[in-house]
XYZ file of C-alpha atoms in Angstrom:
334
model
C 87.802 20.165 19.898
C 85.198 17.224 21.296
C 83.295 19.020 24.644
C 80.037 18.892 25.525
C 79.565 22.510 25.406
C 76.578 25.134 23.317
C 79.049 28.011 23.104
C 82.557 28.091 24.789
C 81.470 31.750 25.685
C 78.868 30.578 28.032
C 80.678 27.347 29.140
C 81.358 28.570 32.627
C 77.799 30.274 33.022
C 75.904 27.228 31.997
C 78.160 24.742 34.349
C 76.636 27.117 37.475
C 73.207 26.712 36.205
C 73.469 23.054 36.221
C 75.286 23.263 39.626
C 72.148 24.699 41.013
C 69.798 22.844 39.505
C 71.844 19.688 40.550
C 72.310 20.954 44.304
C 68.618 22.561 45.509
C 69.592 21.204 48.878
C 73.072 22.173 49.550
C 73.957 25.194 47.586
C 72.241 29.043 45.857
C 74.079 29.935 42.989
C 74.459 33.467 42.397
C 74.525 33.137 38.579
C 74.844 36.987 38.028
C 78.112 37.446 40.237
C 79.062 33.927 39.572
C 79.591 32.763 43.533
C 78.568 28.748 44.493
C 77.025 30.100 48.299
C 76.612 27.079 50.741
C 72.678 27.504 51.188
C 72.398 28.279 54.975
C 75.628 30.594 54.719
C 75.652 32.512 56.601
C 75.654 31.033 59.924
C 76.096 33.216 63.207
C 79.182 32.762 64.939
C 80.598 30.710 62.611
C 84.143 31.735 60.623
C 83.346 32.556 56.866
C 85.349 30.539 54.667
C 85.507 31.794 50.782
C 88.436 30.330 47.559
C 88.148 30.241 44.275
C 89.361 30.484 41.226
C 89.474 29.686 37.465
C 86.927 27.566 36.173
C 88.353 24.183 34.636
C 90.016 22.695 37.870
C 86.265 21.428 38.590
C 84.690 20.090 41.630
C 87.512 22.984 43.141
C 85.836 24.503 44.228
C 82.030 25.055 43.884
C 82.215 21.577 44.410
C 83.631 21.887 48.177
C 81.079 24.598 49.228
C 78.648 22.895 52.056
C 78.808 21.797 55.557
C 82.249 21.342 56.730
C 84.226 23.013 54.132
C 83.791 26.183 52.389
C 80.774 29.199 52.431
C 81.470 30.426 49.196
C 83.341 29.857 45.773
C 83.982 32.648 43.470
C 84.199 30.987 39.625
C 86.154 32.799 37.092
C 86.397 31.933 33.413
C 88.407 28.855 32.820
C 91.633 29.219 34.243
C 91.126 32.774 34.724
C 91.000 34.426 38.750
C 87.428 35.923 39.722
C 87.544 39.391 39.610
C 87.599 41.629 42.992
C 83.881 42.404 43.264
C 83.248 38.975 43.097
C 85.393 37.974 45.841
C 84.348 41.405 47.700
C 80.656 40.018 47.103
C 81.240 36.999 48.165
C 83.189 38.056 51.632
C 80.296 40.559 52.461
C 77.605 37.672 52.123
C 78.739 34.591 54.013
C 80.432 37.401 57.143
C 78.004 36.588 60.399
C 80.296 38.594 62.938
C 83.228 36.183 63.147
C 84.744 37.547 60.132
C 86.180 35.700 56.972
C 89.136 33.838 56.059
C 90.169 33.656 52.332
C 92.048 30.412 50.786
C 93.900 31.516 48.041
C 96.238 29.567 45.551
C 99.251 31.088 44.766
C 98.400 32.411 41.131
C 99.364 36.206 40.636
C 95.550 36.981 39.620
C 94.104 35.015 42.700
C 96.420 36.739 45.457
C 95.877 40.439 43.835
C 92.283 40.269 43.224
C 91.954 38.370 46.721
C 94.276 41.309 48.719
C 91.726 43.966 47.027
C 88.442 42.270 47.791
C 89.490 42.205 51.477
C 90.091 45.493 51.668
C 87.145 46.480 50.063
C 85.030 44.205 52.305
C 86.688 45.910 55.253
C 86.402 49.588 54.303
C 82.834 48.818 52.717
C 81.371 47.075 55.369
C 83.985 46.684 58.369
C 84.491 42.920 57.546
C 87.761 41.104 59.153
C 89.230 39.624 56.488
C 92.653 36.899 56.757
C 93.865 35.244 54.105
C 95.661 31.921 53.886
C 97.881 31.258 50.294
C 98.341 27.702 49.531
C 102.323 27.227 47.457
C 102.595 23.356 47.874
C 103.660 22.580 44.123
C 107.605 21.569 44.674
C 108.285 21.180 40.903
C 109.148 24.471 39.756
C 109.528 27.609 41.819
C 108.247 30.248 39.623
C 105.830 29.475 36.241
C 103.894 31.322 33.750
C 101.231 31.949 36.659
C 103.277 32.521 39.647
C 105.937 34.135 41.562
C 106.893 31.417 43.775
C 105.409 27.737 43.922
C 102.042 26.972 43.038
C 98.919 26.335 44.960
C 97.538 22.806 44.512
C 96.644 19.575 45.945
C 97.254 20.820 49.146
C 94.687 23.155 48.766
C 92.138 20.346 48.535
C 93.193 19.132 52.359
C 92.926 22.533 53.651
C 89.863 23.181 52.645
C 88.241 20.234 54.322
C 90.682 20.670 57.784
C 89.818 24.446 58.565
C 86.354 23.852 57.317
C 86.114 21.374 60.241
C 87.743 23.382 62.328
C 85.193 26.696 61.233
C 82.381 24.413 62.421
C 83.415 23.992 65.308
C 83.665 27.907 66.207
C 87.105 28.503 66.479
C 88.181 32.140 66.518
C 89.143 34.007 63.330
C 92.857 33.710 63.848
C 93.147 30.196 65.033
C 91.351 29.042 62.049
C 93.390 30.768 59.997
C 96.844 29.815 62.323
C 95.578 26.169 61.512
C 95.341 26.578 57.643
C 99.032 28.259 57.417
C 99.953 25.099 59.538
C 98.249 23.105 57.105
C 100.139 24.899 53.845
C 103.520 24.309 55.905
C 102.740 20.735 56.460
C 102.048 19.683 52.870
C 103.353 19.516 50.072
C 102.594 18.184 45.730
C 104.170 17.501 43.010
C 101.990 16.203 39.175
C 102.314 14.994 36.280
C 100.382 14.682 32.146
C 100.273 12.082 29.729
C 98.370 14.902 27.581
C 97.402 18.367 27.421
C 93.470 19.483 27.715
C 92.216 22.382 25.722
C 90.758 25.444 26.619
C 87.084 25.868 25.290
C 87.735 29.323 24.206
C 91.364 28.821 22.873
C 89.585 25.526 20.536
C 93.516 23.989 20.649
C 95.378 21.545 22.908
C 97.588 23.856 25.480
C 100.552 22.258 24.800
C 102.037 19.426 22.457
C 102.953 15.904 23.932
C 103.974 13.020 21.377
C 102.385 9.529 22.567
C 105.360 8.391 23.780
C 105.995 11.402 26.252
C 105.154 12.687 29.618
C 105.524 15.948 31.553
C 106.867 15.703 34.767
C 106.297 18.632 37.279
C 103.113 20.342 35.256
C 101.028 23.391 36.482
C 97.038 22.778 36.550
C 97.128 25.406 33.900
C 99.295 23.732 31.590
C 102.228 25.083 32.767
C 105.542 23.615 31.689
C 107.099 21.230 34.445
C 110.602 20.413 35.173
C 111.399 18.017 32.726
C 109.609 16.089 29.572
C 110.162 12.707 29.781
C 109.900 9.370 27.674
C 106.423 7.455 29.225
C 107.436 5.463 32.169
C 105.463 2.701 33.652
C 103.539 3.986 36.462
C 106.640 2.239 39.488
C 109.094 4.893 37.956
C 106.060 7.704 37.670
C 105.440 7.241 41.265
C 108.844 7.988 42.197
C 109.430 10.519 40.106
C 106.502 12.584 42.263
C 107.033 10.992 45.836
C 110.692 11.143 45.987
C 110.726 15.034 45.179
C 108.184 15.587 47.519
C 109.348 13.878 50.646
C 112.796 14.931 50.082
C 111.412 18.923 50.051
C 109.382 19.266 53.929
C 111.128 16.688 54.502
C 109.303 13.906 55.881
C 110.857 11.469 57.894
C 110.736 7.604 59.016
C 107.493 7.743 61.620
C 105.738 10.706 60.159
C 102.355 9.950 59.895
C 100.990 11.629 56.475
C 97.407 12.190 54.371
C 98.337 10.458 51.066
C 96.475 12.354 48.346
C 96.373 10.691 44.951
C 94.591 13.244 42.655
C 93.672 12.708 39.011
C 93.909 15.610 36.267
C 90.644 15.068 34.708
C 91.326 12.563 32.256
C 92.428 9.352 34.143
C 90.388 6.672 35.107
C 90.290 5.310 38.824
C 91.444 2.215 37.764
C 94.567 3.998 37.155
C 94.660 6.369 39.912
C 93.992 3.530 42.234
C 97.354 1.705 40.366
C 99.203 5.092 41.459
C 98.309 5.193 44.890
C 99.699 1.376 45.065
C 102.374 2.886 44.052
C 102.685 5.723 46.391
C 101.810 3.708 49.316
C 104.450 1.132 48.786
C 106.517 3.929 47.979
C 105.996 5.810 51.418
C 106.371 1.864 53.375
C 109.861 1.749 52.559
C 110.526 4.949 53.892
C 108.566 4.099 56.876
C 105.958 6.986 56.607
C 102.732 6.065 58.306
C 99.649 6.903 55.870
C 96.686 7.996 58.429
C 94.087 9.160 55.711
C 93.940 8.371 52.260
C 91.901 10.197 49.562
C 92.158 9.132 45.596
C 89.518 10.670 42.566
C 89.678 13.508 40.495
C 89.618 16.708 43.186
C 91.481 19.234 41.466
C 91.773 18.909 37.877
C 93.251 20.255 34.311
C 89.729 20.118 32.549
C 90.466 16.685 30.285
C 93.891 16.234 31.441
C 95.067 12.791 31.707
C 97.742 12.876 34.583
C 98.319 12.552 38.262
C 99.599 14.280 41.455
C 100.161 13.345 44.735
C 100.243 15.336 47.623
C 101.479 14.639 51.449
C 99.983 16.441 54.667
C 102.140 15.506 57.979
C 98.910 15.043 60.403
C 98.799 15.138 63.980
C 95.681 13.586 65.957
C 94.222 17.056 65.787
C 94.319 17.062 62.137
C 92.802 13.564 61.647
C 90.193 14.231 63.849
C 89.872 17.819 61.442
C 89.982 15.690 58.305
C 86.999 12.571 59.556
C 84.984 15.413 60.692
C 81.718 15.150 58.994
C 81.454 17.014 55.730
C 78.763 17.323 52.729
C 79.655 18.605 49.459
C 79.070 17.978 46.211
C 82.631 16.991 45.967
C 83.358 15.744 49.216
C 80.895 13.680 51.489
C 81.099 11.630 54.596
C 79.980 11.362 58.176
C 76.907 13.745 57.257
């Protein structure tokens, strides 16, 4: 196992220490509870936004804490949900009287622990909490970690759009309704060229031959729809775009945010090449790309591969997407 680590047991704690040291202007980090906070949270009158999940998907979620996105993110062990006590502490800390929205990816541990945290925060401090669960992955209905579809790339787009709405001072129910609308209008699918190695395991999660790829992979190394011979990028793009487009379905005349995400081990050279193939497929389908995002934003450690996310948008969603954001992982207009 070749990794830039000290002890596998200390990876998450030491990474959070590094995040605190790198971004003291934007973040404060509770190392004991493994919570990343926006430096100026809580902000009076603003709905607090919290997400979280297992580590190993960076920059999600801690890298999306800051102006225009999250107020706090809870970090679990690698590919392991945070515990309810973390989430409760974060919920209480960012509540400035306007309530708190939990943004939860559809993984069994995340959903259960966020539900418990909401109940505890309400009982302990009277905090009003609403939740939205993202479940945008069209690849499989159930997996090792979920009942129902997995939450993947739409989570990033949702955190940005809903973060902008909360920044405007919209009330909790309106922010939650917006989050549900974003989730309902987004779909994703991913693929892998290699596995990844969880530090505590010390060996790859699964094996792929040099001439194989896994289509429909999950972000924790869950198996996908099928294992196929390696194919050119144009064919891979079609394998991802076609199921996404047909699922909502997206139709001629729709406008979308098109998001090509790297899984951690794929260079931008290849991601932009993939985006070009995706853009051509969308153009032929009569779907307009209103905005795009290309890069490593929701990763699986060092896994090579990518995912495609499409979010159907209107003028209001585009305006919220364009609003200023200043986080370690996403920044413009600020």
